[in-house]
Short mmCIF file of C-alpha atoms in Angstrom, two decimals:
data_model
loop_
_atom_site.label_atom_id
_atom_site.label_comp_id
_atom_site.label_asym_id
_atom_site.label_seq_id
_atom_site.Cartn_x
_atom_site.Cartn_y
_atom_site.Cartn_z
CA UNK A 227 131.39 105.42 97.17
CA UNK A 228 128.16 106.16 95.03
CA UNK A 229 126.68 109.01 93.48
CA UNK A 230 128.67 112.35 92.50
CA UNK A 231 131.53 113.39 94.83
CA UNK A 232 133.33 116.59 94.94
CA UNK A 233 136.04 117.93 96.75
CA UNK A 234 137.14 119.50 98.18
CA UNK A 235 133.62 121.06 100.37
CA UNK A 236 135.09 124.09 101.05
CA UNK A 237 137.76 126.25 99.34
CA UNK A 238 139.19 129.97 99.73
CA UNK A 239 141.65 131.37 98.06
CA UNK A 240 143.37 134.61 96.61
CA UNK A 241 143.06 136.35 93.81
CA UNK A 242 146.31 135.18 93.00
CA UNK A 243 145.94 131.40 94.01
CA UNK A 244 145.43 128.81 91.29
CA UNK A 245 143.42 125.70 92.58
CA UNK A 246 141.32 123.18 91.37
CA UNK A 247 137.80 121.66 91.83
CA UNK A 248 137.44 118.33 91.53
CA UNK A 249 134.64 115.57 90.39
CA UNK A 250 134.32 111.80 90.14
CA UNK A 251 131.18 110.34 89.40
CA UNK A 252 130.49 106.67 89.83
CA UNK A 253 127.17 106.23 88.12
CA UNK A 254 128.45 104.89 84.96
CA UNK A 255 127.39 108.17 82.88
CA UNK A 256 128.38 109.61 79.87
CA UNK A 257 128.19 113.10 80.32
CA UNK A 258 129.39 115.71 83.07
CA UNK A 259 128.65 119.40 84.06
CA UNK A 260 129.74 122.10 85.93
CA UNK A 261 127.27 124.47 87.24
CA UNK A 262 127.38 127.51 89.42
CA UNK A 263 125.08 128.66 91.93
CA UNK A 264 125.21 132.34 93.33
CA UNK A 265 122.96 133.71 96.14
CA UNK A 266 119.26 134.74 94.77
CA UNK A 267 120.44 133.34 91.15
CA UNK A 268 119.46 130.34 88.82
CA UNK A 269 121.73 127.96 88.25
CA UNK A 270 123.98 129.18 85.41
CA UNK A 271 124.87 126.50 83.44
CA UNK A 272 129.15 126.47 82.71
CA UNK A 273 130.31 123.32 81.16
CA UNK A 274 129.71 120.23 79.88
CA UNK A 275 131.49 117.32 78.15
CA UNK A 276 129.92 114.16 76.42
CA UNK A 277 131.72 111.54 76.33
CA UNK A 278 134.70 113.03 77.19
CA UNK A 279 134.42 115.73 74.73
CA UNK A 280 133.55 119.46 75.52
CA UNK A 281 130.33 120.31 74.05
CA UNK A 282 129.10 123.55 75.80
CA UNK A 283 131.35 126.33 77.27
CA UNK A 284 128.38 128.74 78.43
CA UNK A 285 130.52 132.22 78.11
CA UNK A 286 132.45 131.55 80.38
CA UNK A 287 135.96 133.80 81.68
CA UNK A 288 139.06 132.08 80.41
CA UNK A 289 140.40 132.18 84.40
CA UNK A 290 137.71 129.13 84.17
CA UNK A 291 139.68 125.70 82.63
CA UNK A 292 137.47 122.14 82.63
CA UNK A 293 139.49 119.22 81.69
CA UNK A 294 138.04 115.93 81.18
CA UNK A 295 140.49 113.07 82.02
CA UNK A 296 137.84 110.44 81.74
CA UNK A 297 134.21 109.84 81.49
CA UNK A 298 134.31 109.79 85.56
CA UNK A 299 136.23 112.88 86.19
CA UNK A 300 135.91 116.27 85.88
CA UNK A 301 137.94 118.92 86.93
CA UNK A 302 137.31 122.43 87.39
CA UNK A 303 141.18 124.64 87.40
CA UNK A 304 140.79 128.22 88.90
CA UNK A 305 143.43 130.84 88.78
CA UNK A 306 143.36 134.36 88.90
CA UNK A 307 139.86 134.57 90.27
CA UNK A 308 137.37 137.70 91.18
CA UNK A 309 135.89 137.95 94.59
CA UNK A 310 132.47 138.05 92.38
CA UNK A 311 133.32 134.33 91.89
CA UNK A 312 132.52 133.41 94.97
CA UNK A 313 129.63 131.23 94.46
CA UNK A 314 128.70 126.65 94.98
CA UNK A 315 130.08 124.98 92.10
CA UNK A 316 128.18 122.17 91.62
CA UNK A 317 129.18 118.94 89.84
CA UNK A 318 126.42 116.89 87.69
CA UNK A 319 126.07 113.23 85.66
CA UNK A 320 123.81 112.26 83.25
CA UNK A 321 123.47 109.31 80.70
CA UNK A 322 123.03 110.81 77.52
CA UNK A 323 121.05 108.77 74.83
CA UNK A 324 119.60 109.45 71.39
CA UNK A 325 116.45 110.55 72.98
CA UNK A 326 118.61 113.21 74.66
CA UNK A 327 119.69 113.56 78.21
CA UNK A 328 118.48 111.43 81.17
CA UNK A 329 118.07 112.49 84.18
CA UNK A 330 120.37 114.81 86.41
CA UNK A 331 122.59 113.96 89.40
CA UNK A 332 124.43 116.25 91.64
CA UNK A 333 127.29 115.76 94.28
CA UNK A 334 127.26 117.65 97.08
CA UNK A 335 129.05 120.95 95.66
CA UNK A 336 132.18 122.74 96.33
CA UNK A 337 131.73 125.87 98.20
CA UNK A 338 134.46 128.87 97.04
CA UNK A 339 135.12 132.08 98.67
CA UNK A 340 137.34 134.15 96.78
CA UNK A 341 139.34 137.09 98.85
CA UNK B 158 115.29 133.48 75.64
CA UNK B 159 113.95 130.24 77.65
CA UNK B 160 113.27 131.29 81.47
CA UNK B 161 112.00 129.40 84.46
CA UNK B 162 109.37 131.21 87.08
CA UNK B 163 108.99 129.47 90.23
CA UNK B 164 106.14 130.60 92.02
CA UNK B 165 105.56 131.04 95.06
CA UNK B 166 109.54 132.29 95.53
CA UNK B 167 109.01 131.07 99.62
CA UNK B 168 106.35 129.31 101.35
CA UNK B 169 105.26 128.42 105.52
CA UNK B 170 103.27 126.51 105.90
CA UNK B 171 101.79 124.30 109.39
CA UNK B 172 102.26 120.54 109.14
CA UNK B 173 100.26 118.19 107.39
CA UNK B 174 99.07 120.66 104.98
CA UNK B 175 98.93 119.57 101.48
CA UNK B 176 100.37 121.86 98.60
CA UNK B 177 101.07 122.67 95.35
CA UNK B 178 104.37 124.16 94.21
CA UNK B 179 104.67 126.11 90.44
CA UNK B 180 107.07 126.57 87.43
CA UNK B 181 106.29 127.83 84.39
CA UNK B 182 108.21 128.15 81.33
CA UNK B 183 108.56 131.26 78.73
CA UNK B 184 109.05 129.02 75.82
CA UNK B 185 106.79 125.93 76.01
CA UNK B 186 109.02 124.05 74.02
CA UNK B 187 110.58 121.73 76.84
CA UNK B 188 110.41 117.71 76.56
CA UNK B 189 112.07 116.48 79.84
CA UNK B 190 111.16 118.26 83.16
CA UNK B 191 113.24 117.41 86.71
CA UNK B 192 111.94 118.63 89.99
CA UNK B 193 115.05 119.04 92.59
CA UNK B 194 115.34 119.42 96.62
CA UNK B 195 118.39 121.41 97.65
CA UNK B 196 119.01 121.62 101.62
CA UNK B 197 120.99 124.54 103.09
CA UNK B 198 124.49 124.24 101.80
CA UNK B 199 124.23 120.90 99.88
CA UNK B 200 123.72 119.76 96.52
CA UNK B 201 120.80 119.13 94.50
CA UNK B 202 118.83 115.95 95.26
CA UNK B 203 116.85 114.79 92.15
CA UNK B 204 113.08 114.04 93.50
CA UNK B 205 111.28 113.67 90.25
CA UNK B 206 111.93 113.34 86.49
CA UNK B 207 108.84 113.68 83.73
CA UNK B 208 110.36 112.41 80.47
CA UNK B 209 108.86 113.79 77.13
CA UNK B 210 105.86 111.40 76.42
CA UNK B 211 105.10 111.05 79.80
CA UNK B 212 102.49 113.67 81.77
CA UNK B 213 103.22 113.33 85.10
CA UNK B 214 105.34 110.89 87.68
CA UNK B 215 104.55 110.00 91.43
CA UNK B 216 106.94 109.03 94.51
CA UNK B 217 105.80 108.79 97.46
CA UNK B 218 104.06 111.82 98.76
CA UNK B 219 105.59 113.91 95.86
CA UNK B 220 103.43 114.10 92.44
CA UNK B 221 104.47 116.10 89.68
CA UNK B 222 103.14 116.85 86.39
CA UNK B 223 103.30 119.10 82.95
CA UNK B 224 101.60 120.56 80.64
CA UNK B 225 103.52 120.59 77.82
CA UNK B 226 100.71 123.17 75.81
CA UNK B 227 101.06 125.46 78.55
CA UNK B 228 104.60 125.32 79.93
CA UNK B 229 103.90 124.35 83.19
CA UNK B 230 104.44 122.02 86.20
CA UNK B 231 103.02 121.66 89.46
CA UNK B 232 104.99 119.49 92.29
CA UNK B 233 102.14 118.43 95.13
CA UNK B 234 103.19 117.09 98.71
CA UNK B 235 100.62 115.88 100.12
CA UNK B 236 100.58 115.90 104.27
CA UNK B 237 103.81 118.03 104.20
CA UNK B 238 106.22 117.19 106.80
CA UNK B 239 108.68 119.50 108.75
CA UNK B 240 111.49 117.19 107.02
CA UNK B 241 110.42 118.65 103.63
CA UNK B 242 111.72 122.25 104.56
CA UNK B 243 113.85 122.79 102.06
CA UNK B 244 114.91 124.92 98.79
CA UNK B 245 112.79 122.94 95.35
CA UNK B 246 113.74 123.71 92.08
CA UNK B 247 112.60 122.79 88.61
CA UNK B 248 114.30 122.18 85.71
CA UNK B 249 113.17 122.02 81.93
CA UNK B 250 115.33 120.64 79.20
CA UNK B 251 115.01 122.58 76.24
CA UNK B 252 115.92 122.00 72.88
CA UNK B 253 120.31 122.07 72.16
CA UNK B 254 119.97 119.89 75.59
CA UNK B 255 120.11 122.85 77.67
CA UNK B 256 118.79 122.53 81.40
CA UNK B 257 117.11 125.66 82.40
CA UNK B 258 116.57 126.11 86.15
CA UNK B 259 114.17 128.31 87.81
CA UNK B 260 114.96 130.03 91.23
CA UNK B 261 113.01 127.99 93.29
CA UNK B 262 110.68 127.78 95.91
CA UNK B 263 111.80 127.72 100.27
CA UNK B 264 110.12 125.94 101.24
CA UNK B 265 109.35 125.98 105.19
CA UNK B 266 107.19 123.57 107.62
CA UNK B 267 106.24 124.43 110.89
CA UNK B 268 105.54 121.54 113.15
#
């Protein structure tokens, strides 16, 4: 596989389920981010990890947990969710350098409906 | 606070028409700028990236540039193409390394 994969495509759950988003990049970049993308919104930046190592947390509810196994995954664990978090969670890879970021890759998203 | 207009917010247009897509910045303070296509339901496909000493950066029929002094980018598609209906965003990194996305531009092409 190339690119940025997520899975799974589509999820719904409860308010009361706990799942999990996942993310595997295969790029060979050092940095990943989670993004979320609501209808008539901006892309609200969430998370993202450098080299394995959280460096942003954008304010986001605690029922929101990243974890970074490895510089090619990233997960995304949900529990206890609002129906207001129904939104595309979308998955990005970058190769950071000492210029700053590079350029910005997405996988294909995972969309969540929350009941 | 750093925000992203996208202007015009939807677009139709017949094919073959050439045209010009905006995105301005509040804060003109951005060094990398990434154009994005996003169809229906998917992800976001990178399309163009404009790195900080660069002005503007061609592929294809796409051509984008910025104007750092300003704020602003234009993407141009020249002899649009019913395949380019789609959702295009831009995307300024600011200083911190924050991406800031505007809300894009629908883009529609009538054959």
């Amino acid at each position: 596989e190339t690119g940025v994969t997520q899975t799974p495509r589509h999820l719904v759950m409860g308010m009361t389920n706990k799942k999990s988003l996942k993310c595997e990049q295969h790029l060979g970049h050092n940095a990943m981010y989670w993004y979320k993308q609501s209808a008539k919104k901006p892309l609200e930046l969430m998370f993202v990890y450098s080299l394995e190592e959280r460096v942003e947390n954008n304010s986001v509810p605690s029922r929101f947990s990243p974890e970074c196994p490895n510089s090619s995954h990233l997960f995304l664990h949900l529990h206890t969710l609002q129906p207001e978090d129904s939104a595309l969670y979308l998955c990005a890879s970058s190769q950071e350098t000492h210029v700053g970021p590079g350029e910005l890759f997405f996988g294909e998203g995972s969309r969540l409906t929350v009941l | 606070k750093q925000e992203v207009t996208q202007i015009p917010a939807a677009l139709s247009v017949p094919e073959g028409e050439n045209l010009v897509l905006n995105c301005s910045f509040t804060d003109s303070a951005i060094y990398n700028l990434q154009w994005f296509r996003q169809d229906p339901g998917k992800g976001l496909t990178s399309l163009l990236l404009i790195q900080s000493s660069q002005r503007e950066q061609t592929s294809g029929r796409l051509n984008a540039s910025l104007d750092k002094s300003s704020g602003r980018s234009t993407l141009y598609i020249a002899a649009s193409q019913p395949g380019d209906s789609a959702t295009y965003l831009c995307a300024g990194w600011v200083l911190g390394g924050k991406l800031i996305f505007g809300q894009g531009t629908e883009l529609s092409v009538k054959p």
